[in-house]
Short mmCIF file of C-alpha atoms and ligand atoms in Angstrom, two decimals:
data_model
loop_
_atom_site.label_atom_id
_atom_site.label_comp_id
_atom_site.label_asym_id
_atom_site.label_seq_id
_atom_site.Cartn_x
_atom_site.Cartn_y
_atom_site.Cartn_z
CA UNK A 1 75.71 90.43 121.83
CA UNK A 2 73.14 93.22 122.00
CA UNK A 3 69.50 92.80 122.90
CA UNK A 4 67.17 95.79 123.05
CA UNK A 5 63.68 95.40 124.33
CA UNK A 6 60.92 98.03 124.29
CA UNK A 7 63.20 101.06 124.13
CA UNK A 8 61.48 104.45 124.32
CA UNK A 9 63.09 107.87 123.93
CA UNK A 10 61.87 111.42 124.14
CA UNK A 11 62.92 114.96 123.35
CA UNK A 12 60.96 116.84 125.98
CA UNK A 13 57.40 115.61 125.58
CA UNK A 14 57.92 114.39 122.03
CA UNK A 15 58.37 110.65 121.80
CA UNK A 16 60.86 109.71 119.09
CA UNK A 17 61.37 105.98 119.81
CA UNK A 18 58.49 103.63 120.55
CA UNK A 19 59.08 100.21 122.03
CA UNK A 20 62.05 99.42 119.83
CA UNK A 21 63.06 95.78 120.08
CA UNK A 22 66.01 94.38 118.19
CA UNK A 23 69.04 92.18 118.61
CA UNK A 24 72.50 91.80 117.14
CA UNK A 25 74.42 88.53 117.33
CA UNK A 26 78.19 88.43 117.63
CA UNK A 27 79.75 88.53 114.16
CA UNK A 28 76.75 90.01 112.39
CA UNK A 29 76.35 93.14 110.31
CA UNK A 30 72.87 94.37 111.14
CA UNK A 31 71.61 97.48 109.48
CA UNK A 32 69.01 99.91 110.64
CA UNK A 33 67.50 101.79 107.74
CA UNK A 34 64.94 104.55 107.75
CA UNK A 35 64.18 108.01 106.44
CA UNK A 36 65.59 111.21 107.82
CA UNK A 37 64.06 111.88 111.24
CA UNK A 38 63.00 108.25 111.84
CA UNK A 39 65.01 108.08 115.07
CA UNK A 40 68.09 106.16 113.95
CA UNK A 41 70.68 108.45 115.54
CA UNK A 42 68.63 108.70 118.73
CA UNK A 43 68.59 104.91 118.97
CA UNK A 44 72.39 104.76 118.63
CA UNK A 45 72.64 107.51 121.25
CA UNK A 46 70.50 105.46 123.64
CA UNK A 47 72.62 102.35 123.08
CA UNK A 48 75.83 104.28 123.67
CA UNK A 49 74.53 105.96 126.82
CA UNK A 50 74.35 109.48 125.40
CA UNK A 51 70.56 109.86 125.26
CA UNK A 52 68.53 108.91 128.35
CA UNK A 53 65.94 106.16 128.15
CA UNK A 54 64.41 104.45 131.15
CA UNK A 55 61.90 102.05 129.63
CA UNK A 56 62.69 98.55 128.47
CA UNK A 57 66.05 96.87 128.66
CA UNK A 58 69.32 96.86 126.76
CA UNK A 59 71.52 93.89 127.37
CA UNK A 60 75.09 93.88 126.06
CA UNK A 61 77.00 90.63 126.54
CA UNK A 62 74.69 89.54 129.37
CA UNK A 63 74.87 92.85 131.28
CA UNK A 64 71.89 95.17 131.66
CA UNK A 65 73.45 98.48 130.58
CA UNK A 66 70.56 100.81 131.41
CA UNK A 67 71.93 103.80 133.31
CA UNK A 68 75.55 103.10 132.38
CA UNK A 69 77.66 106.10 131.47
CA UNK A 70 78.97 106.41 127.94
CA UNK A 71 82.57 105.83 129.06
CA UNK A 72 81.66 102.53 130.66
CA UNK A 73 79.91 101.36 127.50
CA UNK A 74 82.96 102.24 125.41
CA UNK A 75 85.17 100.37 127.85
CA UNK A 76 82.89 97.35 127.48
CA UNK A 77 83.29 97.49 123.71
CA UNK A 78 80.33 99.42 122.26
CA UNK A 79 81.60 102.27 120.13
CA UNK A 80 79.43 104.65 118.13
CA UNK A 81 80.91 106.22 115.00
CA UNK A 82 79.19 109.58 114.70
CA UNK A 83 78.58 111.21 111.37
CA UNK A 84 81.87 112.14 109.76
CA UNK A 85 81.53 115.86 110.29
CA UNK A 86 82.02 115.14 113.96
CA UNK A 87 85.77 114.51 113.88
CA UNK A 88 87.75 117.16 115.78
CA UNK A 89 88.68 119.40 112.88
CA UNK A 90 91.41 121.54 114.51
CA UNK A 91 93.25 118.46 115.79
CA UNK A 92 95.55 116.41 113.60
CA UNK A 93 94.61 113.01 112.24
CA UNK A 94 97.02 111.43 114.73
CA UNK A 95 95.53 113.34 117.67
CA UNK A 96 92.02 112.28 116.63
CA UNK A 97 93.13 108.64 116.52
CA UNK A 98 94.84 108.91 119.91
CA UNK A 99 91.64 110.31 121.39
CA UNK A 100 89.91 107.14 120.24
CA UNK A 101 92.17 105.14 122.56
CA UNK A 102 91.93 107.64 125.41
CA UNK A 103 90.03 105.40 127.82
CA UNK A 104 92.50 102.57 127.37
CA UNK A 105 95.48 104.54 128.77
CA UNK A 106 97.89 102.69 126.55
CA UNK A 107 101.64 102.85 126.80
CA UNK A 108 103.49 104.39 123.89
CA UNK A 109 104.47 101.04 122.34
CA UNK A 110 100.96 99.56 122.39
CA UNK A 111 99.51 102.82 121.14
CA UNK A 112 101.92 102.65 118.21
CA UNK A 113 100.80 99.08 117.44
CA UNK A 114 97.18 100.15 117.46
CA UNK A 115 97.94 103.04 115.14
CA UNK A 116 99.70 100.66 112.77
CA UNK A 117 96.64 98.41 112.77
CA UNK A 118 94.40 101.36 111.87
CA UNK A 119 96.83 102.59 109.20
CA UNK A 120 96.67 99.05 107.78
CA UNK A 121 92.97 99.56 107.17
CA UNK A 122 93.33 103.18 106.08
CA UNK A 123 96.73 103.82 104.46
CA UNK A 124 95.63 107.34 103.49
CA UNK A 125 95.41 108.29 107.18
CA UNK A 126 99.11 107.55 107.59
CA UNK A 127 99.92 109.94 104.77
CA UNK A 128 97.73 112.58 106.35
CA UNK A 129 98.61 111.92 109.97
CA UNK A 130 100.01 115.36 110.76
CA UNK A 131 97.32 117.34 108.94
CA UNK A 132 94.41 118.93 110.79
CA UNK A 133 91.33 116.72 110.36
CA UNK A 134 89.55 119.78 108.95
CA UNK A 135 91.67 119.56 105.81
CA UNK A 136 90.49 116.03 104.94
CA UNK A 137 88.00 115.19 102.21
CA UNK A 138 84.59 113.78 103.18
CA UNK A 139 85.69 110.21 102.51
CA UNK A 140 88.90 110.66 104.50
CA UNK A 141 86.95 112.11 107.43
CA UNK A 142 84.72 109.08 107.42
CA UNK A 143 87.78 106.84 107.43
CA UNK A 144 89.16 108.85 110.33
CA UNK A 145 85.88 108.48 112.22
CA UNK A 146 86.02 104.69 111.70
CA UNK A 147 89.72 104.55 112.55
CA UNK A 148 89.17 106.52 115.74
CA UNK A 149 86.46 104.05 116.78
CA UNK A 150 88.81 101.11 116.10
CA UNK A 151 91.40 102.61 118.45
CA UNK A 152 89.03 101.73 121.30
CA UNK A 153 89.27 98.00 120.33
CA UNK A 154 85.49 97.72 120.07
CA UNK A 155 83.54 94.49 120.08
CA UNK A 156 80.73 96.26 118.25
CA UNK A 157 80.82 99.46 116.23
CA UNK A 158 77.79 101.51 115.27
CA UNK A 159 78.56 103.71 112.25
CA UNK A 160 75.98 106.47 111.73
CA UNK A 161 75.38 107.08 108.01
CA UNK A 162 78.98 106.46 106.94
CA UNK A 163 78.10 106.97 103.28
CA UNK A 164 76.32 110.30 103.72
CA UNK A 165 77.37 112.90 101.17
CA UNK A 166 80.12 110.77 99.62
CA UNK A 167 80.70 110.08 95.92
CA UNK A 168 79.70 106.58 94.73
CA UNK A 169 83.26 105.26 94.40
CA UNK A 170 84.08 106.39 97.94
CA UNK A 171 80.81 104.89 99.21
CA UNK A 172 81.84 101.56 97.70
CA UNK A 173 85.20 101.79 99.45
CA UNK A 174 83.60 102.59 102.82
CA UNK A 175 81.29 99.59 102.53
CA UNK A 176 84.24 97.40 101.51
CA UNK A 177 86.07 98.53 104.65
CA UNK A 178 83.04 97.86 106.83
CA UNK A 179 82.86 94.32 105.42
CA UNK A 180 86.52 93.70 106.07
CA UNK A 181 86.28 95.03 109.65
CA UNK A 182 83.44 92.59 110.15
CA UNK A 183 85.40 89.69 108.63
CA UNK A 184 88.18 90.43 111.11
CA UNK A 185 85.77 90.02 113.99
CA UNK A 186 84.00 93.31 114.69
CA UNK A 187 80.24 93.11 115.05
CA UNK A 188 78.45 95.95 113.29
CA UNK A 189 75.21 97.81 113.80
CA UNK A 190 75.03 100.05 110.77
CA UNK A 191 72.72 103.04 110.42
CA UNK A 192 72.08 104.06 106.83
CA UNK A 193 69.75 105.93 104.53
CA UNK A 194 71.60 104.28 101.65
CA UNK A 195 69.43 101.21 101.95
CA UNK A 196 70.66 99.42 98.87
CA UNK A 197 74.32 99.26 99.85
CA UNK A 198 73.51 98.65 103.50
CA UNK A 199 71.21 95.73 102.76
CA UNK A 200 73.76 94.20 100.42
CA UNK A 201 76.39 93.90 103.16
CA UNK A 202 74.00 93.03 106.01
CA UNK A 203 73.19 89.68 107.51
CA UNK A 204 69.93 91.16 108.80
CA UNK A 205 68.23 94.53 108.87
CA UNK A 206 65.48 96.50 110.56
CA UNK A 207 63.39 99.30 109.10
CA UNK A 208 62.66 102.15 111.49
CA UNK A 209 59.76 104.48 110.70
CA UNK A 210 58.90 107.41 112.96
CA UNK A 211 60.33 105.68 115.99
CA UNK A 212 58.98 102.18 115.41
CA UNK A 213 60.48 99.05 113.91
CA UNK A 214 58.10 98.27 111.07
CA UNK A 215 59.93 95.49 109.27
CA UNK A 216 62.81 93.08 109.76
CA UNK A 217 64.44 90.29 107.80
CA UNK A 218 67.67 89.22 106.16
CA UNK A 219 69.41 91.80 103.98
CA UNK A 220 68.35 89.81 100.96
CA UNK A 221 64.69 89.55 102.09
CA UNK A 222 64.48 93.29 102.47
CA UNK A 223 66.23 94.00 99.17
CA UNK A 224 63.45 92.00 97.54
CA UNK A 225 60.63 93.38 99.66
CA UNK A 226 58.14 95.40 97.61
CA UNK A 227 57.53 98.02 100.30
CA UNK A 228 61.25 98.50 100.87
CA UNK A 229 61.80 98.79 97.13
CA UNK A 230 59.09 101.41 96.84
CA UNK A 231 60.16 103.42 99.87
CA UNK A 232 63.95 103.23 99.64
CA UNK A 233 65.21 101.67 96.46
CA UNK A 234 63.00 102.96 93.66
CA UNK A 235 63.66 105.79 91.25
CA UNK A 236 60.92 107.77 92.94
CA UNK A 237 62.46 107.42 96.38
CA UNK A 238 60.56 109.85 98.56
CA UNK A 239 62.60 109.55 101.72
CA UNK A 240 59.56 108.44 103.63
CA UNK A 241 58.27 105.07 104.56
CA UNK A 242 54.83 104.49 103.06
CA UNK A 243 52.16 102.94 105.19
N1 LIG B 1 68.13 117.89 119.71
C1 LIG B 1 66.87 117.62 119.37
N2 LIG B 1 65.84 118.29 119.90
C2 LIG B 1 64.55 117.99 119.56
N3 LIG B 1 64.20 117.06 118.68
C3 LIG B 1 65.19 116.37 118.09
C4 LIG B 1 66.57 116.60 118.40
N4 LIG B 1 67.33 115.75 117.67
C5 LIG B 1 66.46 115.02 116.93
N5 LIG B 1 65.19 115.38 117.19
C6 LIG B 1 63.98 114.80 116.59
O1 LIG B 1 63.94 113.43 116.91
C7 LIG B 1 63.49 112.66 115.80
C8 LIG B 1 64.53 111.60 115.48
O2 LIG B 1 65.73 112.23 115.09
P1 LIG B 1 67.03 111.40 114.72
O3 LIG B 1 67.22 110.33 115.74
O4 LIG B 1 68.13 112.37 114.51
O5 LIG B 1 66.59 110.73 113.34
P2 LIG B 1 67.48 110.09 112.17
O6 LIG B 1 68.85 109.85 112.68
O7 LIG B 1 66.75 108.83 111.80
O8 LIG B 1 67.46 111.07 111.04
C9 LIG B 1 63.26 113.64 114.67
O9 LIG B 1 61.89 113.94 114.64
C10 LIG B 1 64.05 114.85 115.08
O10 LIG B 1 63.45 116.02 114.59
MG1 LIG B 2 70.69 110.52 112.04
#
Protein backbone atom coordinates (compact mmCIF):
# COMPACT_ATOMS: atom_id res chain seq x y z
CA UNK A 1 0.00 0.00 0.00
CA UNK A 2 2.80 2.40 0.94
CA UNK A 3 6.38 2.15 -0.22
CA UNK A 4 8.95 4.73 0.83
CA UNK A 5 12.38 4.70 -0.66
CA UNK A 6 15.35 6.84 0.40
CA UNK A 7 13.34 9.65 1.96
CA UNK A 8 15.34 12.65 3.17
CA UNK A 9 14.03 15.66 5.09
CA UNK A 10 15.55 18.86 6.38
CA UNK A 11 14.81 21.76 8.68
CA UNK A 12 16.89 24.46 7.03
CA UNK A 13 20.33 22.92 6.69
CA UNK A 14 19.75 20.32 9.38
CA UNK A 15 18.99 16.89 7.98
CA UNK A 16 16.46 15.05 10.14
CA UNK A 17 15.63 12.05 7.89
CA UNK A 18 18.29 10.06 6.07
CA UNK A 19 17.39 7.68 3.28
CA UNK A 20 14.40 6.23 5.06
CA UNK A 21 13.09 3.14 3.30
CA UNK A 22 10.04 1.26 4.54
CA UNK A 23 6.83 -0.30 3.35
CA UNK A 24 3.37 -1.04 4.67
CA UNK A 25 1.18 -3.76 3.17
CA UNK A 26 -2.59 -3.45 3.04
CA UNK A 27 -4.09 -4.76 6.27
CA UNK A 28 -0.96 -4.42 8.37
CA UNK A 29 -0.28 -2.55 11.57
CA UNK A 30 3.29 -1.33 11.20
CA UNK A 31 4.83 0.65 13.99
CA UNK A 32 7.60 3.15 13.87
CA UNK A 33 9.31 3.46 17.23
CA UNK A 34 12.09 5.76 18.30
CA UNK A 35 13.16 8.24 20.94
CA UNK A 36 12.01 11.82 21.15
CA UNK A 37 13.55 13.80 18.29
CA UNK A 38 14.28 10.73 16.13
CA UNK A 39 12.24 12.13 13.24
CA UNK A 40 9.01 10.14 13.56
CA UNK A 41 6.61 13.07 13.24
CA UNK A 42 8.63 14.54 10.39
CA UNK A 43 8.35 11.24 8.53
CA UNK A 44 4.56 11.23 8.94
CA UNK A 45 4.52 14.85 7.79
CA UNK A 46 6.44 13.91 4.65
CA UNK A 47 4.08 11.02 3.90
CA UNK A 48 1.04 13.24 4.36
CA UNK A 49 2.44 16.02 2.20
CA UNK A 50 2.93 18.55 4.99
CA UNK A 51 6.74 18.56 5.10
CA UNK A 52 8.64 18.91 1.81
CA UNK A 53 10.99 16.17 0.69
CA UNK A 54 12.35 15.84 -2.83
CA UNK A 55 14.66 12.85 -2.63
CA UNK A 56 13.59 9.26 -3.06
CA UNK A 57 10.10 8.07 -3.80
CA UNK A 58 6.86 7.46 -1.94
CA UNK A 59 4.41 5.23 -3.68
CA UNK A 60 0.87 4.90 -2.34
CA UNK A 61 -1.32 2.32 -4.08
CA UNK A 62 0.86 2.42 -7.21
CA UNK A 63 0.94 6.23 -7.49
CA UNK A 64 4.10 8.27 -6.97
CA UNK A 65 2.84 10.88 -4.49
CA UNK A 66 5.90 13.12 -4.36
CA UNK A 67 4.77 16.74 -4.71
CA UNK A 68 1.12 15.95 -4.00
CA UNK A 69 -0.72 18.40 -1.79
CA UNK A 70 -1.96 17.23 1.59
CA UNK A 71 -5.61 17.46 0.50
CA UNK A 72 -5.00 15.13 -2.41
CA UNK A 73 -3.32 12.58 -0.16
CA UNK A 74 -6.27 12.68 2.25
CA UNK A 75 -8.65 12.22 -0.66
CA UNK A 76 -6.62 9.18 -1.74
CA UNK A 77 -6.97 7.70 1.73
CA UNK A 78 -3.85 8.58 3.74
CA UNK A 79 -4.84 10.30 6.95
CA UNK A 80 -2.46 11.41 9.67
CA UNK A 81 -3.76 11.56 13.24
CA UNK A 82 -1.77 14.32 14.88
CA UNK A 83 -0.98 14.29 18.57
CA UNK A 84 -4.16 14.66 20.57
CA UNK A 85 -3.52 18.20 21.69
CA UNK A 86 -4.10 19.19 18.10
CA UNK A 87 -7.90 18.86 18.07
CA UNK A 88 -9.66 22.20 17.60
CA UNK A 89 -10.37 23.02 21.23
CA UNK A 90 -12.93 25.84 20.82
CA UNK A 91 -15.04 23.76 18.42
CA UNK A 92 -17.47 21.13 19.61
CA UNK A 93 -16.81 17.43 19.32
CA UNK A 94 -19.37 17.27 16.51
CA UNK A 95 -17.76 20.15 14.62
CA UNK A 96 -14.34 18.50 14.92
CA UNK A 97 -15.75 15.26 13.49
CA UNK A 98 -17.47 17.10 10.65
CA UNK A 99 -14.18 18.78 9.78
CA UNK A 100 -12.71 15.31 9.35
CA UNK A 101 -15.16 14.69 6.50
CA UNK A 102 -14.74 18.16 5.01
CA UNK A 103 -13.06 17.07 1.78
CA UNK A 104 -15.76 14.50 1.07
CA UNK A 105 -18.58 17.09 0.80
CA UNK A 106 -21.11 14.63 2.12
CA UNK A 107 -24.83 15.16 2.13
CA UNK A 108 -26.52 15.40 5.51
CA UNK A 109 -27.76 11.79 5.50
CA UNK A 110 -24.39 10.24 4.65
CA UNK A 111 -22.65 12.51 7.12
CA UNK A 112 -25.03 11.25 9.79
CA UNK A 113 -24.22 7.63 8.88
CA UNK A 114 -20.52 8.35 9.16
CA UNK A 115 -21.01 9.98 12.54
CA UNK A 116 -22.93 6.93 13.72
CA UNK A 117 -20.07 4.70 12.61
CA UNK A 118 -17.58 6.80 14.59
CA UNK A 119 -19.87 6.91 17.63
CA UNK A 120 -19.99 3.10 17.37
CA UNK A 121 -16.25 3.03 17.97
CA UNK A 122 -16.30 5.83 20.53
CA UNK A 123 -19.61 5.94 22.43
CA UNK A 124 -18.21 8.59 24.78
CA UNK A 125 -17.95 11.04 21.86
CA UNK A 126 -21.70 10.82 21.34
CA UNK A 127 -22.27 11.79 24.95
CA UNK A 128 -19.89 14.69 24.58
CA UNK A 129 -20.86 15.74 21.07
CA UNK A 130 -21.97 19.27 21.92
CA UNK A 131 -19.10 20.06 24.29
CA UNK A 132 -16.09 22.09 23.18
CA UNK A 133 -13.21 19.70 22.47
CA UNK A 134 -11.16 21.70 24.97
CA UNK A 135 -13.25 20.29 27.81
CA UNK A 136 -12.37 16.66 27.00
CA UNK A 137 -9.93 14.53 28.98
CA UNK A 138 -6.66 13.45 27.34
CA UNK A 139 -8.05 10.03 26.43
CA UNK A 140 -11.23 11.53 24.99
CA UNK A 141 -9.20 13.97 22.90
CA UNK A 142 -7.23 11.09 21.48
CA UNK A 143 -10.47 9.30 20.64
CA UNK A 144 -11.71 12.47 18.97
CA UNK A 145 -8.49 12.73 16.96
CA UNK A 146 -8.95 9.11 15.79
CA UNK A 147 -12.66 9.62 15.14
CA UNK A 148 -11.97 12.74 13.09
CA UNK A 149 -9.50 10.79 10.96
CA UNK A 150 -12.08 8.02 10.41
CA UNK A 151 -14.56 10.58 9.07
CA UNK A 152 -12.31 10.85 6.01
CA UNK A 153 -12.85 7.11 5.27
CA UNK A 154 -9.10 6.47 5.21
CA UNK A 155 -7.43 3.44 3.71
CA UNK A 156 -4.47 4.03 5.99
CA UNK A 157 -4.26 6.02 9.20
CA UNK A 158 -1.06 7.23 10.81
CA UNK A 159 -1.60 7.94 14.52
CA UNK A 160 1.20 10.01 16.07
CA UNK A 161 1.89 8.89 19.64
CA UNK A 162 -1.73 8.12 20.51
CA UNK A 163 -0.77 6.92 23.99
CA UNK A 164 1.29 9.98 24.95
CA UNK A 165 0.49 11.27 28.42
CA UNK A 166 -2.42 8.88 29.02
CA UNK A 167 -3.01 6.69 32.08
CA UNK A 168 -2.30 2.96 31.58
CA UNK A 169 -5.96 1.88 31.48
CA UNK A 170 -6.71 4.50 28.82
CA UNK A 171 -3.60 3.48 26.87
CA UNK A 172 -4.89 -0.10 26.84
CA UNK A 173 -8.24 1.12 25.51
CA UNK A 174 -6.62 3.19 22.76
CA UNK A 175 -4.57 0.20 21.61
CA UNK A 176 -7.67 -2.00 21.71
CA UNK A 177 -9.44 0.51 19.47
CA UNK A 178 -6.50 0.65 17.06
CA UNK A 179 -6.60 -3.15 16.80
CA UNK A 180 -10.31 -3.17 16.11
CA UNK A 181 -10.00 -0.43 13.46
CA UNK A 182 -7.38 -2.60 11.81
CA UNK A 183 -9.57 -5.72 12.02
CA UNK A 184 -12.30 -3.79 10.24
CA UNK A 185 -9.97 -3.07 7.35
CA UNK A 186 -7.94 0.06 8.07
CA UNK A 187 -4.21 -0.23 7.48
CA UNK A 188 -2.16 1.42 10.21
CA UNK A 189 1.22 3.08 10.41
CA UNK A 190 1.62 3.76 14.10
CA UNK A 191 4.18 6.12 15.60
CA UNK A 192 4.94 5.44 19.24
CA UNK A 193 7.44 5.94 22.01
CA UNK A 194 5.50 3.34 23.98
CA UNK A 195 7.40 0.56 22.27
CA UNK A 196 6.06 -2.31 24.33
CA UNK A 197 2.39 -1.76 23.55
CA UNK A 198 3.09 -0.77 19.97
CA UNK A 199 5.15 -3.88 19.25
CA UNK A 200 2.51 -6.09 20.81
CA UNK A 201 -0.17 -4.97 18.34
CA UNK A 202 2.10 -4.69 15.29
CA UNK A 203 2.62 -7.09 12.45
CA UNK A 204 5.97 -5.43 11.78
CA UNK A 205 7.95 -2.50 13.09
CA UNK A 206 10.83 -0.20 12.30
CA UNK A 207 13.17 1.53 14.73
CA UNK A 208 14.11 5.08 13.78
CA UNK A 209 17.21 6.62 15.36
CA UNK A 210 18.29 10.17 14.56
CA UNK A 211 16.68 10.04 11.15
CA UNK A 212 17.74 6.55 10.10
CA UNK A 213 16.00 3.19 10.15
CA UNK A 214 18.34 1.09 12.26
CA UNK A 215 16.30 -2.06 12.76
CA UNK A 216 13.22 -3.80 11.42
CA UNK A 217 11.38 -7.05 12.04
CA UNK A 218 8.09 -8.49 13.20
CA UNK A 219 6.60 -7.00 16.37
CA UNK A 220 7.52 -10.18 18.18
CA UNK A 221 11.13 -10.18 16.87
CA UNK A 222 11.65 -6.67 18.14
CA UNK A 223 10.01 -7.35 21.50
CA UNK A 224 12.63 -10.06 21.97
CA UNK A 225 15.53 -8.10 20.53
CA UNK A 226 18.20 -7.35 23.13
CA UNK A 227 19.01 -3.87 21.81
CA UNK A 228 15.33 -2.93 21.69
CA UNK A 229 14.85 -4.26 25.21
CA UNK A 230 17.77 -2.23 26.48
CA UNK A 231 16.84 0.97 24.67
CA UNK A 232 13.05 0.96 24.97
CA UNK A 233 11.70 -1.73 27.22
CA UNK A 234 14.05 -1.95 30.19
CA UNK A 235 13.66 -0.41 33.62
CA UNK A 236 16.54 1.91 32.82
CA UNK A 237 14.93 3.20 29.65
CA UNK A 238 17.00 6.20 28.66
CA UNK A 239 14.91 7.45 25.78
CA UNK A 240 17.83 7.07 23.43
CA UNK A 241 18.82 4.36 21.08
CA UNK A 242 22.21 2.94 22.02
CA UNK A 243 24.72 2.29 19.30
N1 LIG B 1 9.90 23.17 13.46
C1 LIG B 1 11.14 22.69 13.60
N2 LIG B 1 12.22 23.45 13.35
C2 LIG B 1 13.48 22.94 13.47
N3 LIG B 1 13.76 21.69 13.85
C3 LIG B 1 12.73 20.89 14.12
C4 LIG B 1 11.36 21.33 14.01
N4 LIG B 1 10.54 20.31 14.34
C5 LIG B 1 11.35 19.27 14.64
N5 LIG B 1 12.65 19.61 14.51
C6 LIG B 1 13.81 18.74 14.74
O1 LIG B 1 13.74 17.65 13.85
C7 LIG B 1 14.12 16.44 14.50
C8 LIG B 1 13.01 15.43 14.37
O2 LIG B 1 11.86 15.90 15.06
P1 LIG B 1 10.51 15.09 15.09
O3 LIG B 1 10.22 14.59 13.72
O4 LIG B 1 9.50 15.95 15.75
O5 LIG B 1 10.90 13.86 16.02
P2 LIG B 1 9.98 12.84 16.84
O6 LIG B 1 8.59 12.95 16.34
O7 LIG B 1 10.60 11.49 16.59
O8 LIG B 1 10.09 13.23 18.28
C9 LIG B 1 14.46 16.82 15.93
O9 LIG B 1 15.84 16.97 16.02
C10 LIG B 1 13.76 18.14 16.12
O10 LIG B 1 14.47 18.93 17.04
MG1 LIG C 1 6.82 13.40 17.29
